Each structure stands twice: as structure tokens, then as C-alpha cells.
Coordinates of C-alpha atoms in Angstrom, one line a residue:
Chain A
M1 CA 103.1 150.4 17.8
S2 CA 102.2 153.0 15.3
F3 CA 98.6 153.6 14.7
Q4 CA 98.9 152.2 11.0
R5 CA 100.4 148.9 12.2
Y6 CA 97.6 148.8 14.9
L7 CA 94.8 149.5 12.3
V8 CA 96.1 146.8 10.0
R9 CA 96.3 144.2 12.5
R10 CA 92.7 144.9 13.7
L11 CA 91.6 144.9 10.1
L12 CA 93.1 141.6 9.4
L13 CA 91.4 140.2 12.4
T14 CA 88.1 141.6 11.5
L15 CA 87.7 140.6 7.8
P16 CA 87.5 136.9 8.4
L17 CA 85.0 137.4 11.0
L18 CA 82.8 139.3 8.5
L19 CA 83.3 136.5 6.0
G20 CA 82.3 134.0 8.7
I21 CA 79.1 136.0 9.4
T22 CA 78.0 135.4 5.9
V23 CA 78.7 131.6 6.2
V24 CA 76.7 131.4 9.5
A25 CA 73.9 133.5 7.8
F26 CA 74.0 131.1 4.7
L27 CA 73.8 128.1 6.9
I28 CA 71.0 129.2 8.9
A29 CA 69.1 130.0 5.8
N30 CA 69.8 126.6 4.4
A31 CA 68.8 124.9 7.7
V32 CA 65.2 125.8 7.1
P33 CA 63.4 122.6 6.8
A34 CA 61.2 124.0 4.1
D35 CA 62.1 124.0 0.5
P36 CA 64.1 127.4 -0.1
I37 CA 61.6 128.2 -2.9
N38 CA 58.6 127.9 -0.7
A39 CA 60.4 129.8 1.9
N40 CA 61.6 132.9 -0.1
L41 CA 58.9 133.5 -2.7
P42 CA 55.6 134.7 -2.2
P43 CA 52.8 132.0 -2.3
N44 CA 51.1 133.4 -5.5
Q45 CA 54.3 133.1 -7.4
L46 CA 55.1 129.5 -6.7
N47 CA 53.0 128.3 -9.6
N48 CA 54.6 130.7 -12.1
E49 CA 57.3 128.6 -13.9
T50 CA 59.3 131.6 -15.2
I51 CA 59.6 133.2 -11.7
V52 CA 60.6 130.0 -10.0
R53 CA 63.1 129.2 -12.7
A54 CA 64.6 132.7 -12.4
F55 CA 64.9 132.5 -8.7
R56 CA 66.6 129.1 -8.9
E57 CA 69.1 130.4 -11.5
K58 CA 69.8 133.8 -9.6
W59 CA 70.6 132.1 -6.4
G60 CA 72.3 129.0 -7.8
L61 CA 69.9 126.6 -6.2
D62 CA 70.6 123.8 -8.8
K63 CA 74.3 124.0 -8.0
P64 CA 76.0 122.2 -5.1
P65 CA 75.9 123.9 -1.6
V66 CA 79.4 125.3 -1.8
E67 CA 78.8 126.9 -5.1
Q68 CA 75.6 128.1 -3.9
Y69 CA 77.4 130.0 -1.0
F70 CA 79.5 131.9 -3.6
V71 CA 76.7 132.7 -5.6
Y72 CA 75.1 134.0 -2.4
L73 CA 78.3 135.9 -1.6
G74 CA 78.6 137.4 -5.0
N75 CA 74.9 138.6 -4.8
L76 CA 75.6 140.1 -1.5
L77 CA 78.7 141.9 -2.5
R78 CA 76.5 143.6 -5.1
G79 CA 74.2 144.8 -2.3
D80 CA 71.5 142.1 -3.3
M81 CA 70.0 140.3 -0.2
G82 CA 67.0 139.2 -2.1
R83 CA 63.4 140.4 -1.9
S84 CA 61.3 140.6 1.3
I85 CA 58.3 138.3 0.8
K86 CA 56.0 140.4 2.9
S87 CA 56.8 143.7 1.3
G88 CA 57.9 142.7 -2.0
E89 CA 60.8 145.2 -2.1
P90 CA 64.4 144.5 -2.0
V91 CA 65.5 143.6 1.5
L92 CA 68.3 146.4 1.4
A93 CA 65.6 149.0 0.5
D94 CA 63.4 148.0 3.2
I95 CA 66.4 148.2 5.8
A96 CA 67.2 151.7 4.5
K97 CA 63.6 152.7 5.2
Y98 CA 63.3 151.2 8.7
L99 CA 66.9 151.7 10.0
P100 CA 66.7 155.6 10.7
A101 CA 63.8 155.2 13.2
T102 CA 66.0 152.7 15.2
I103 CA 69.1 154.8 14.9
E104 CA 67.1 157.9 16.2
L105 CA 65.6 155.9 19.0
S106 CA 68.9 154.0 20.1
T107 CA 71.0 157.1 19.8
V108 CA 68.7 158.9 22.5
G109 CA 68.7 155.6 24.5
I110 CA 72.5 155.2 24.6
V111 CA 73.4 158.9 25.1
L112 CA 70.9 159.2 28.1
G113 CA 71.9 155.7 29.4
M114 CA 75.6 156.4 29.4
S115 CA 75.2 159.7 31.0
L116 CA 72.8 158.3 33.8
G117 CA 75.1 155.2 34.1
I118 CA 78.3 156.7 34.5
F119 CA 77.0 159.6 36.7
F120 CA 75.3 157.1 39.1
G121 CA 78.3 154.7 38.8
V122 CA 80.7 157.3 40.0
V123 CA 78.4 158.6 42.7
S124 CA 78.0 155.1 44.0
A125 CA 81.7 154.4 44.1
V126 CA 82.7 157.5 45.6
W127 CA 80.3 157.2 48.6
R128 CA 80.6 153.4 48.8
N129 CA 78.5 151.7 51.5
S130 CA 76.6 154.9 52.1
P131 CA 72.7 155.1 51.5
V132 CA 73.1 156.8 48.2
D133 CA 75.3 153.8 47.3
Y134 CA 72.6 151.3 48.3
V135 CA 69.9 153.2 46.5
V136 CA 72.0 153.4 43.4
R137 CA 72.9 149.7 43.5
F138 CA 69.3 148.6 44.2
L139 CA 68.0 150.8 41.3
S140 CA 70.6 149.5 38.9
L141 CA 69.8 145.8 39.9
I142 CA 66.2 146.6 39.1
G143 CA 67.3 148.2 35.7
V144 CA 69.0 144.8 34.7
S145 CA 66.4 142.7 36.1
F146 CA 63.1 144.2 35.0
P147 CA 61.9 143.0 31.7
I148 CA 62.1 146.0 29.4
F149 CA 58.6 145.5 28.2
L150 CA 57.3 145.8 31.8
L151 CA 59.2 149.1 32.2
A152 CA 57.6 150.4 28.8
L153 CA 54.1 149.5 29.8
L154 CA 54.5 151.0 33.2
G155 CA 55.9 154.2 31.6
L156 CA 53.1 154.3 29.1
T157 CA 50.5 153.7 31.8
I158 CA 51.7 156.1 34.3
L159 CA 53.1 158.9 32.1
H160 CA 50.8 158.7 29.1
A161 CA 47.5 157.0 30.1
E162 CA 47.2 158.4 33.8
L163 CA 49.1 161.6 34.1
R164 CA 48.8 162.7 30.4
L165 CA 52.3 164.0 30.6
L166 CA 53.7 162.4 27.5
P167 CA 52.4 161.2 24.1
G168 CA 51.7 157.6 23.4
P169 CA 53.1 155.2 20.9
G170 CA 54.3 156.2 17.4
R171 CA 56.9 158.4 15.9
L172 CA 54.6 161.2 15.1
G173 CA 51.0 162.0 16.1
F174 CA 48.1 161.8 13.8
T175 CA 48.2 165.7 13.2
A176 CA 51.9 165.9 12.2
S177 CA 53.1 164.9 8.7
E178 CA 56.3 163.3 8.0
P179 CA 59.2 165.9 7.2
P180 CA 60.7 165.5 3.7
T181 CA 63.1 162.7 3.9
V182 CA 66.9 163.7 3.9
T183 CA 68.3 161.5 6.6
G184 CA 65.3 159.6 7.6
L185 CA 65.8 160.9 11.2
F186 CA 62.7 163.0 12.0
V187 CA 64.4 165.2 14.4
V188 CA 67.1 166.2 11.8
D189 CA 64.8 166.3 8.8
S190 CA 62.1 168.6 10.6
L191 CA 65.0 170.9 11.7
L192 CA 66.2 171.1 8.0
A193 CA 62.8 171.7 6.8
S194 CA 62.3 174.5 9.8
D195 CA 59.1 172.5 10.7
F196 CA 59.2 173.2 14.4
D197 CA 55.7 171.7 15.2
T198 CA 56.9 168.3 13.9
L199 CA 60.2 168.7 15.6
R200 CA 58.5 169.2 19.0
D201 CA 56.2 166.2 18.5
A202 CA 59.1 164.0 17.2
L203 CA 61.1 165.1 20.3
R204 CA 58.2 164.5 22.7
R205 CA 57.7 161.0 21.4
L206 CA 61.2 160.1 21.7
I207 CA 61.3 161.0 25.3
L208 CA 59.5 157.8 26.8
P209 CA 61.0 155.0 24.7
G210 CA 64.2 156.6 24.8
F211 CA 64.1 156.9 28.5
V212 CA 63.1 153.3 29.0
L213 CA 65.9 152.0 26.8
A214 CA 68.2 154.3 28.9
L215 CA 67.1 153.0 32.0
Y216 CA 67.7 149.5 30.9
L217 CA 71.1 150.3 29.6
S218 CA 72.3 152.6 32.6
G219 CA 71.6 149.8 35.1
I220 CA 74.4 147.8 33.4
I221 CA 76.8 150.8 32.9
A222 CA 76.3 152.0 36.5
R223 CA 77.3 148.5 37.8
I224 CA 80.5 148.2 35.6
T225 CA 81.5 152.0 36.2
R226 CA 81.1 151.3 40.1
S227 CA 83.2 148.2 40.2
S228 CA 85.8 149.4 37.8
L229 CA 86.1 152.7 39.6
L230 CA 86.4 151.0 43.1
E231 CA 89.2 148.9 41.7
V232 CA 91.0 152.1 40.5
L233 CA 90.4 154.1 43.6
G234 CA 92.4 151.5 45.6
Q235 CA 95.5 151.9 43.5
D236 CA 98.9 153.6 44.5
Y237 CA 98.5 156.3 41.9
M238 CA 95.5 157.6 43.6
R239 CA 97.3 157.9 46.8
T240 CA 100.1 159.7 44.9
A241 CA 97.5 162.0 43.3
R242 CA 96.3 163.0 46.7
A243 CA 99.7 163.3 48.2
K244 CA 100.4 165.8 45.5
G245 CA 97.6 167.9 47.1
L246 CA 95.2 167.6 44.3
N247 CA 91.7 168.3 45.4
E248 CA 89.3 165.4 45.7
R249 CA 87.4 166.2 42.6
N250 CA 90.4 166.3 40.4
V251 CA 91.8 163.0 41.9
I252 CA 88.6 161.1 41.1
L253 CA 87.7 162.6 37.7
R254 CA 91.0 163.0 36.1
H255 CA 93.0 160.1 37.7
G256 CA 90.3 157.9 38.8
L257 CA 87.5 158.0 36.3
S258 CA 89.8 158.3 33.1
N259 CA 91.2 155.0 34.0
A260 CA 88.2 153.4 35.1
L261 CA 86.4 154.1 31.8
I262 CA 88.4 151.5 29.9
P263 CA 86.3 148.6 30.9
V264 CA 83.3 150.9 30.5
V265 CA 84.0 151.6 27.0
T266 CA 84.5 147.8 26.1
V267 CA 81.1 147.2 27.8
I268 CA 79.3 149.9 25.9
G269 CA 80.8 148.4 22.5
L270 CA 79.5 145.0 23.6
M271 CA 76.1 146.4 24.7
Y272 CA 75.2 147.3 21.1
G273 CA 73.7 143.8 21.2
N274 CA 71.6 144.8 24.3
L275 CA 70.5 148.0 22.8
L276 CA 69.2 146.0 19.9
V277 CA 67.3 143.5 22.1
G278 CA 66.0 146.6 24.0
S279 CA 65.0 148.2 20.6
V280 CA 63.2 145.1 19.3
L281 CA 61.1 144.8 22.4
I282 CA 60.6 148.7 22.8
E283 CA 59.6 149.1 19.1
R284 CA 57.0 146.3 19.4
I285 CA 55.2 148.3 22.3
F286 CA 55.7 151.8 21.1
A287 CA 54.7 150.8 17.5
W288 CA 58.0 152.2 16.4
P289 CA 58.6 151.6 12.7
G290 CA 62.1 150.5 13.1
I291 CA 64.3 147.6 12.3
G292 CA 63.4 145.8 15.3
Q293 CA 59.7 145.9 14.3
Y294 CA 60.7 144.9 10.7
M295 CA 62.6 142.0 12.1
F296 CA 59.6 141.0 14.4
R297 CA 57.2 140.9 11.5
A298 CA 59.7 139.1 9.4
S299 CA 60.2 136.5 12.0
T300 CA 56.7 135.8 12.8
S301 CA 55.8 135.5 9.1
Q302 CA 58.9 133.3 8.0
D303 CA 60.0 136.2 5.7
F304 CA 63.6 134.5 5.3
P305 CA 65.2 137.0 3.0
A306 CA 64.3 139.8 5.3
I307 CA 65.4 137.7 8.6
M308 CA 68.8 136.8 7.1
G309 CA 69.3 140.4 5.7
V310 CA 68.6 142.1 9.1
S311 CA 70.7 139.5 11.1
M312 CA 73.6 139.8 8.8
L313 CA 73.4 143.7 8.7
I314 CA 73.2 143.8 12.6
A315 CA 76.2 141.3 12.9
F316 CA 78.1 143.4 10.5
I317 CA 77.4 146.6 12.4
Y318 CA 78.4 144.8 15.7
V319 CA 81.6 143.9 14.2
V320 CA 82.4 147.2 12.8
V321 CA 81.3 149.0 16.2
N322 CA 83.7 146.5 18.0
F323 CA 86.3 147.4 15.5
V324 CA 85.9 151.1 16.3
V325 CA 85.9 150.4 20.0
D326 CA 89.3 148.6 19.5
L327 CA 90.6 151.7 17.6
L328 CA 89.3 153.9 20.5
Y329 CA 91.5 151.9 22.9
Y330 CA 94.5 153.0 21.0
F331 CA 93.7 156.5 22.2
I332 CA 92.4 155.8 25.6
D333 CA 94.9 153.2 26.8
P334 CA 98.5 154.3 26.3
R335 CA 99.9 150.9 26.9
I336 CA 98.7 149.8 23.5
R337 CA 100.7 152.6 22.0
L338 CA 104.0 151.7 23.9
A339 CA 103.6 147.8 23.3
Chain B
M1 CA 69.9 140.3 49.8
V2 CA 71.2 136.9 48.9
L3 CA 68.8 135.4 51.4
A4 CA 65.9 137.3 49.9
G5 CA 66.9 136.0 46.5
L6 CA 67.1 132.5 47.7
L7 CA 63.8 132.7 49.3
V8 CA 62.2 133.9 46.1
V9 CA 63.8 131.2 44.0
V10 CA 62.8 128.6 46.4
F11 CA 59.2 129.8 46.4
W12 CA 59.1 129.5 42.5
L13 CA 60.8 126.2 42.6
A14 CA 58.1 125.1 45.2
M15 CA 55.4 126.4 42.7
L16 CA 56.9 124.1 39.9
L17 CA 55.7 121.3 42.0
L18 CA 52.7 122.7 43.5
A19 CA 51.0 124.8 40.7
P20 CA 48.5 122.3 39.7
L21 CA 47.5 121.8 43.3
L22 CA 47.3 125.5 44.3
A23 CA 45.7 126.9 41.0
P24 CA 42.2 127.6 41.8
Y25 CA 41.0 127.3 38.0
D26 CA 42.0 125.3 35.1
P27 CA 44.6 127.7 33.2
L28 CA 43.1 126.7 29.9
A29 CA 39.5 127.1 30.6
Q30 CA 37.7 129.8 28.8
N31 CA 34.7 131.6 30.0
V32 CA 34.0 134.5 27.5
R33 CA 31.1 135.8 29.5
N34 CA 33.7 136.5 32.5
R35 CA 36.4 138.1 30.2
L36 CA 38.6 141.1 31.3
Q37 CA 37.3 141.0 34.8
P38 CA 39.5 143.1 37.0
P39 CA 41.1 141.4 40.2
G40 CA 38.3 140.6 42.7
A41 CA 37.1 138.0 45.1
L42 CA 36.6 135.2 42.5
H43 CA 39.7 135.9 40.5
S44 CA 42.5 137.4 42.6
M45 CA 44.6 138.7 39.6
G46 CA 41.5 139.1 37.1
T47 CA 40.7 137.3 33.9
D48 CA 42.2 137.7 30.4
E49 CA 40.5 138.3 27.1
L50 CA 39.1 134.8 27.0
G51 CA 38.0 134.8 30.5
R52 CA 40.8 132.5 31.8
D53 CA 42.0 133.0 35.3
I54 CA 45.3 135.1 35.4
F55 CA 46.6 133.8 38.8
S56 CA 46.1 130.1 37.7
R57 CA 47.9 130.8 34.5
I58 CA 50.8 132.5 36.4
L59 CA 51.1 129.5 38.6
H60 CA 51.2 127.1 35.6
G61 CA 53.5 129.5 33.9
T62 CA 56.2 128.3 36.4
L63 CA 56.3 125.0 34.6
V64 CA 57.3 126.6 31.3
T65 CA 59.5 129.7 32.1
L66 CA 61.6 128.3 34.9
P67 CA 62.8 125.1 33.3
A68 CA 63.1 126.7 29.9
G69 CA 65.8 129.3 31.5
L70 CA 67.5 126.6 33.6
A71 CA 67.7 124.3 30.4
V72 CA 69.3 127.1 28.5
I73 CA 71.8 127.6 31.1
A74 CA 72.5 123.8 31.6
F75 CA 72.9 122.9 27.9
G76 CA 74.8 126.2 27.1
A77 CA 77.2 125.7 29.9
L78 CA 77.6 122.1 28.9
I79 CA 78.5 122.7 25.5
G80 CA 80.7 125.7 26.3
I81 CA 82.7 123.8 28.8
V82 CA 83.4 121.0 26.5
V83 CA 84.4 123.3 23.5
G84 CA 86.4 125.5 25.9
A85 CA 88.2 122.6 27.5
L86 CA 89.1 120.8 24.1
A87 CA 90.3 124.3 22.9
G88 CA 92.4 125.2 25.9
Y89 CA 93.9 121.7 26.5
Y90 CA 94.8 120.8 22.9
G91 CA 95.8 124.4 21.8
G92 CA 97.2 124.9 18.3
L93 CA 95.0 124.5 15.2
L94 CA 91.9 123.1 17.0
D95 CA 92.1 126.0 19.5
D96 CA 92.2 128.7 16.6
L97 CA 89.5 127.1 14.9
L98 CA 87.2 126.5 17.9
M99 CA 87.7 130.2 19.0
R100 CA 87.1 131.6 15.7
I101 CA 83.8 129.7 15.5
T102 CA 83.0 131.0 19.2
E103 CA 83.7 134.7 18.0
L104 CA 81.5 134.2 15.2
F105 CA 78.5 133.2 17.2
M106 CA 79.3 136.1 19.6
A107 CA 78.9 138.5 16.8
F108 CA 75.3 138.0 16.3
P109 CA 73.3 139.8 19.1
T110 CA 71.5 137.1 21.3
I111 CA 67.9 137.9 20.2
I112 CA 68.6 138.6 16.7
L113 CA 70.2 135.2 16.2
A114 CA 67.7 133.6 18.4
M115 CA 64.9 135.2 16.4
A116 CA 66.5 134.1 13.1
L117 CA 66.9 130.4 14.5
A118 CA 63.4 130.3 16.1
A119 CA 61.9 131.5 13.0
A120 CA 64.0 128.8 11.0
L121 CA 63.1 126.1 13.2
G122 CA 59.4 127.2 13.8
P123 CA 58.1 128.8 16.9
S124 CA 57.7 126.4 19.9
I125 CA 59.1 126.3 23.4
Q126 CA 61.7 123.5 22.5
N127 CA 63.0 125.4 19.5
A128 CA 63.2 128.8 21.6
V129 CA 65.3 126.9 24.1
L130 CA 67.4 125.4 21.4
A131 CA 67.9 128.7 19.7
L132 CA 69.0 130.3 23.1
V133 CA 71.4 127.4 23.7
I134 CA 73.1 128.0 20.4
V135 CA 73.5 131.7 21.3
W136 CA 74.5 131.0 24.8
W137 CA 77.4 128.5 24.8
P138 CA 80.1 130.9 23.4
A139 CA 80.5 132.8 26.7
Y140 CA 81.3 129.6 28.6
A141 CA 83.7 128.4 25.9
R142 CA 85.5 131.5 26.2
I143 CA 85.8 131.4 30.0
V144 CA 86.5 127.8 30.4
R145 CA 89.2 127.9 27.7
G146 CA 90.9 130.7 29.6
L147 CA 90.8 128.8 32.8
V148 CA 92.2 125.6 31.3
L149 CA 95.2 127.4 29.9
D150 CA 95.9 128.7 33.3
V151 CA 95.6 125.3 35.0
K152 CA 97.1 123.1 32.5
H153 CA 100.6 123.7 33.3
R154 CA 100.3 123.4 36.9
D155 CA 102.4 120.8 38.8
Y156 CA 99.7 118.4 39.7
V157 CA 98.7 118.1 36.1
E158 CA 102.3 117.5 35.0
A159 CA 102.4 114.9 37.9
A160 CA 99.2 113.1 36.5
R161 CA 100.9 113.2 33.0
S162 CA 104.3 111.8 34.1
A163 CA 102.2 109.0 35.9
G164 CA 101.1 108.0 32.5
A165 CA 97.4 109.4 32.6
G166 CA 95.7 109.7 29.5
D167 CA 94.3 112.9 28.1
F168 CA 90.7 112.1 29.0
Y169 CA 91.8 111.4 32.6
I170 CA 93.8 114.6 33.0
L171 CA 91.1 116.7 31.6
S172 CA 88.2 115.2 33.4
R173 CA 89.9 114.5 36.8
T174 CA 92.7 117.1 37.3
I175 CA 91.9 120.2 34.9
L176 CA 88.2 120.5 34.9
P177 CA 87.4 120.3 38.4
N178 CA 89.6 123.1 39.1
C179 CA 87.9 125.2 36.4
L180 CA 84.2 124.6 37.2
A181 CA 83.7 127.0 40.1
P182 CA 84.0 130.3 38.0
A183 CA 81.7 128.6 35.2
L184 CA 79.2 128.0 38.0
I185 CA 79.2 131.5 39.2
L186 CA 78.7 132.7 35.7
A187 CA 75.9 130.2 35.3
T188 CA 74.0 131.5 38.6
L189 CA 74.5 135.0 37.3
D190 CA 73.3 134.1 34.1
V191 CA 70.0 132.3 34.8
G192 CA 68.2 135.5 35.3
N193 CA 69.5 136.8 32.0
A194 CA 68.3 133.4 30.3
I195 CA 64.9 133.7 31.8
L196 CA 64.7 137.4 30.7
T197 CA 65.7 136.4 27.0
F198 CA 63.3 133.6 27.0
A199 CA 60.4 135.8 28.2
G200 CA 61.6 138.3 25.4
L201 CA 61.5 135.6 22.7
S202 CA 58.1 134.5 23.9
F203 CA 57.0 138.2 24.1
L204 CA 57.9 138.3 20.4
G205 CA 55.6 135.3 19.8
L206 CA 58.5 133.0 19.1
G207 CA 58.2 130.7 22.2
S208 CA 54.9 128.9 23.1
A209 CA 51.6 128.8 21.3
P210 CA 49.2 131.5 22.5
E211 CA 47.2 129.3 24.6
V212 CA 50.0 128.0 26.7
P213 CA 50.3 129.8 30.0
E214 CA 53.6 131.5 29.5
W215 CA 54.7 134.7 31.2
G216 CA 56.2 136.5 28.4
R217 CA 53.5 135.5 26.1
M218 CA 50.9 136.7 28.5
V219 CA 52.4 140.2 28.5
S220 CA 52.5 140.2 24.7
I221 CA 48.9 139.3 24.4
A222 CA 48.2 141.9 26.9
I223 CA 49.4 144.8 24.9
D224 CA 46.3 144.9 22.8
F225 CA 44.4 145.2 26.2
F226 CA 46.6 148.0 27.6
D227 CA 43.8 149.3 29.8
Q228 CA 43.3 146.1 31.5
W229 CA 46.6 146.6 33.3
W230 CA 46.3 143.3 35.5
M231 CA 46.8 141.4 32.3
W232 CA 50.2 142.5 31.9
L233 CA 51.3 143.8 35.3
Y234 CA 51.1 140.5 37.1
P235 CA 53.0 138.2 34.6
G236 CA 55.5 141.0 34.0
A237 CA 56.1 141.5 37.8
V238 CA 56.4 137.7 38.3
I239 CA 59.2 137.6 35.7
A240 CA 60.9 140.7 37.3
S241 CA 60.7 138.9 40.8
L242 CA 62.4 135.8 39.5
V243 CA 65.3 137.5 37.5
M244 CA 65.9 139.9 40.3
A245 CA 66.2 137.0 42.7
F246 CA 68.7 135.1 40.7
N247 CA 70.7 138.3 40.2
F248 CA 70.6 138.8 44.0
I249 CA 72.0 135.5 44.6
G250 CA 74.6 135.7 41.6
D251 CA 75.8 139.2 43.0
G252 CA 76.1 137.7 46.4
L253 CA 78.1 134.6 45.2
R254 CA 80.5 136.8 43.3
D255 CA 81.1 139.1 46.2
L256 CA 81.7 136.1 48.4
L257 CA 84.2 134.5 46.0
D258 CA 86.1 137.4 44.6
P259 CA 88.6 138.4 47.2
R260 CA 89.1 141.8 45.6
L261 CA 85.7 142.8 46.8
R262 CA 85.8 141.0 50.0
G263 CA 86.0 143.2 53.3
K264 CA 85.4 146.3 51.3

């Protein structure tokens, strides 16, 4: 199959899913027992006849539900997700403000988590049933079983409060000032501004939350890598590779791992969800001003436009991430190209 | 490992029945003069910000978290099995429709959809469980559908059909019994995860009311009393022990039943 055909086919499967997400979001937003006007406007505007009427008109609330959905979809396509009740700002602007902090943290988390997970998964599979294997398997089981908030609190107590090795919660300390916003990622922005003190502070503050997130992810990745590599190690082509006289390192890394990584890549795509779960909980503990913190505040204060905006955005990203993973398959798995 | 897991689970199941008898104090009784006491002779796990006994609250917490996790799995699996069975058995348009709906629900990360639903329905334990059931069933629907597709053309199913059996009989008597084992393994592997996610929702304030002794909620309240480590360490460790126990059992079951892993 040519890449173009594969791409078009995947796209055709993805578009209905994106549309479906807007339907689900619309349904949940309309399942609120409360009146949508009460749920979406700040209390002090409820008595203001003009604002209420404008709101009703903008979202087509006097029309039948099906028509309402299309009004909603139309507004959405123009990038209008409504206004957050709590901040009073357009939801999209809020998201743009909070998203970079989450991207910065989750990038550190997933890069560290993948490196640790794949490394320990390989070690554990190669030295199967050795003490190393048992230790890795036990640790990865702890990684998937420990509530991430417990890991975070333990990390803060030991490394910050007791040993004073790492700074506490927050993206920056009190003394540092935010670098001028270009990307919203403090590490990148402070580098662009050549502000190395801020850069050092931002990096140091990423270590602990990033590492906690990584521990949580690496448990899952190590387990999948181990079982996938074990399955591959038993294949005939592994024996062939050894029979050709390749050294063990080459056999395992080039013939073994490259085949074992296919399911690992799938899982990493699907793990985007776990990454967000982790981020929501970690951001709460580390006072990290990211999208998880925003979602948390929105959901505990019934800020509906914000909740639906974030859920939809996240579902969209999820679909897009998995679309990209599907495209990656094309390059990783030659069977798709030949099919 | 499996045995250790079983022991821990049995221990907590026993606590489910014995908590009211074993708890030394009323889990709701406040005693502000006695607040934030570290673990000691009177309070083996210390007291919280309102002077409530943490040990008693943890014991009573069993009554909330464990049933909640089990309920999520039970209802989620039930809905998933019905949807998966119908989709796999009837195929065609119904299959397409049900599977697209399933995929749709899978596109929302668990906690985000659960947060939106819990916020829409209002924060309470029942609503948190309901929200988790709504995000939990698709995985089961997918698995059961695959299994039904595999089983439905077997000879014994054809035999039942040629003997004149109706759809309901064929599905419930010949097909489903052969699909349930893998779904049950998934369920065991999943209990830990359900408890963890429930605790996470609760931690975010979307489960129980603050006064209810619930482990996730206890940890969440303790964040503001970070230096009083006993307030978060004990409930957190209890969640970890239970989740780890279920994961041990699930792992063991899978190793036992997956012939590819046996004997290695």
C-alpha cells in the first residue's frame, strides 16, 4: 500500500471519530441537571436580561437540540468554546495559557519514562529469572500500583523537605521572574532570553514532578517491553541471527528490540491518557499551573464551558496522537507497506 | 506473590465486615484539642486536622473504597459484555454502530471524562462510580466482541442452531460461557486500576464529601498539612497495598492461563 493511500484511509477513519467527540461533549454538557444558563453564566450576570438573551441566541438555546448541536459545532469550528465562568476569559485563551506548563512537564515525564521503561524492560527480559529481573519486575509493579500522589508526596518529603536536594512546588521560585513568553515553555523561553538563572531554576523544578511522572509511566512501559521482547526472543529469526555469528548485543538490539518495540509504540500512544491522569494529580500536588490544575479547578467549581473545552481538546489530541502512532506503524512495521 | 496478594485482599475484605468492631474511635468524632497528633499510644496512626483518629478512619474507609472499586468493575464488565456480545453475534450494521460508540468513549482519557461526568452529575460517591462505569465498559466490549467473533462459527454453536435454538439461547448458553474466562482475568487485573482511579477522583474532590472517611480524600486533605506525614502516608500506603495485591493476583492468573508464558 502506498503511503498516500494509507494516510487517506487513516484520515477517513479519524474524522468521524473527531465529529463523534463533539457529539459526546455536547451530550454531557446537556446532561447537566441544571439550566444551561445557570451553568454557563456567572451568577452576577443572571439577572441581566441583555446578557442572558445574547447568550441564549449565541448558543441557539431556544432551538431544538439537534439544531443546538449544529450551532455549537459552528461556534466550535470558529474556535469559540465559550467563556470560562471562573476566569471570565474565552476557554481557548485559557487553554493556551495553561497548556504549555503541562506540555513542558509531560514531555520531561514521557522522555524519562520511556528511557527508563525500555532500558529496564530489556534488562529484565535478557536476564530473565535472574535477581535483576525480579527486582525490575517488583519495582515496575510498584510503579503501576502506587498512587501517583503518594509517590509525589514521598518525593517532596524526602528530597525537598528532609534532604533539601530539590526545590518544592511551583514552576519557578519566588526570586525568579517569568521569562518573556514566546512558547510558554519556561525552559525554552528563558534560553531564548539568555536568562540562565531562570533556566536553572525552571529545570531544577522540573526534576521532581517529571521524575514522579516518569516512574509511573516507566512501570507500564517496562512491563510491556519485557513481555514483548520475551516473545520475540523465542522466535526462529533470533536463532538464525545468532547462527549467522552476530554478537549477542546486535542480536538483541537490532533483531530483537526493533521487533519488540511495535507493541510498545502502541502502548505509548495509548498511554497518553495515563500521562494526563498523572499530570492532573501531579499538578495538584506540585501547584503546577497546567491544564490539569485548570481542569481540576473547573470541575470542582462547575465551570462547564471550561470543563467541556478541556475534555474536548484532550480527546482531540488523543485521537491525533493515535493517528500519528498509526502513521508511525507504516515505517516501523514493513508488513503494512506490503499489505 | 499471588498468595501474598490473596492474603492482603482477604485481610481487607475481612476489614469490610469488621471495621466497625475493630475501630477504636468513631471515625467522624472530632476533638479539636487533640488535632494533628503524631502516631502515639492513644492514636496508633495519629489524628487529623479535626482531631479524628486516622486509624479508625482508614478502617472505615474500607467500606467506601473497596466496594466502589468492585462496583465499577462489576457494572463496567456487565455492560461491556452485553454490548460486545450483541456486536459480535449480530455483526453488520449493529456491530459497526456499537463499535464506533465504543471507540468514541475510549477517545476520552478515563479521568478527564470521569471528571467531566462527576462534575456534571455533582460530586458524590455514587456519581463517581457511575462516571467510572461509563468510562470502564468499552474495554470489555472490545474484548468480548473479539471472543464472540472467534467462537460463533464453532461447530457446537452451529449444532445448537441446527437443533433450532433461538438467538438468546445460543448466545447465553453456548457462546458466552466460552468467552467469560478472559473477561474475568481482565476484570481481576483491573480491580486495582479501578480502585486507583476512584481514589484519584476522590483525591480531586469529586468523590465523597470531605467528612466521609475515604482514603483518596484523606490524602487530598492532607496536602495542606504536608508536614504531618501521618495524615497522608497511612491512607496512601493502604491504597497502594490493596492495588498491589490485586495486581499480584492478576499477574499470577495471567501467567497461569497464558500458555505462552507457562514453563518459561
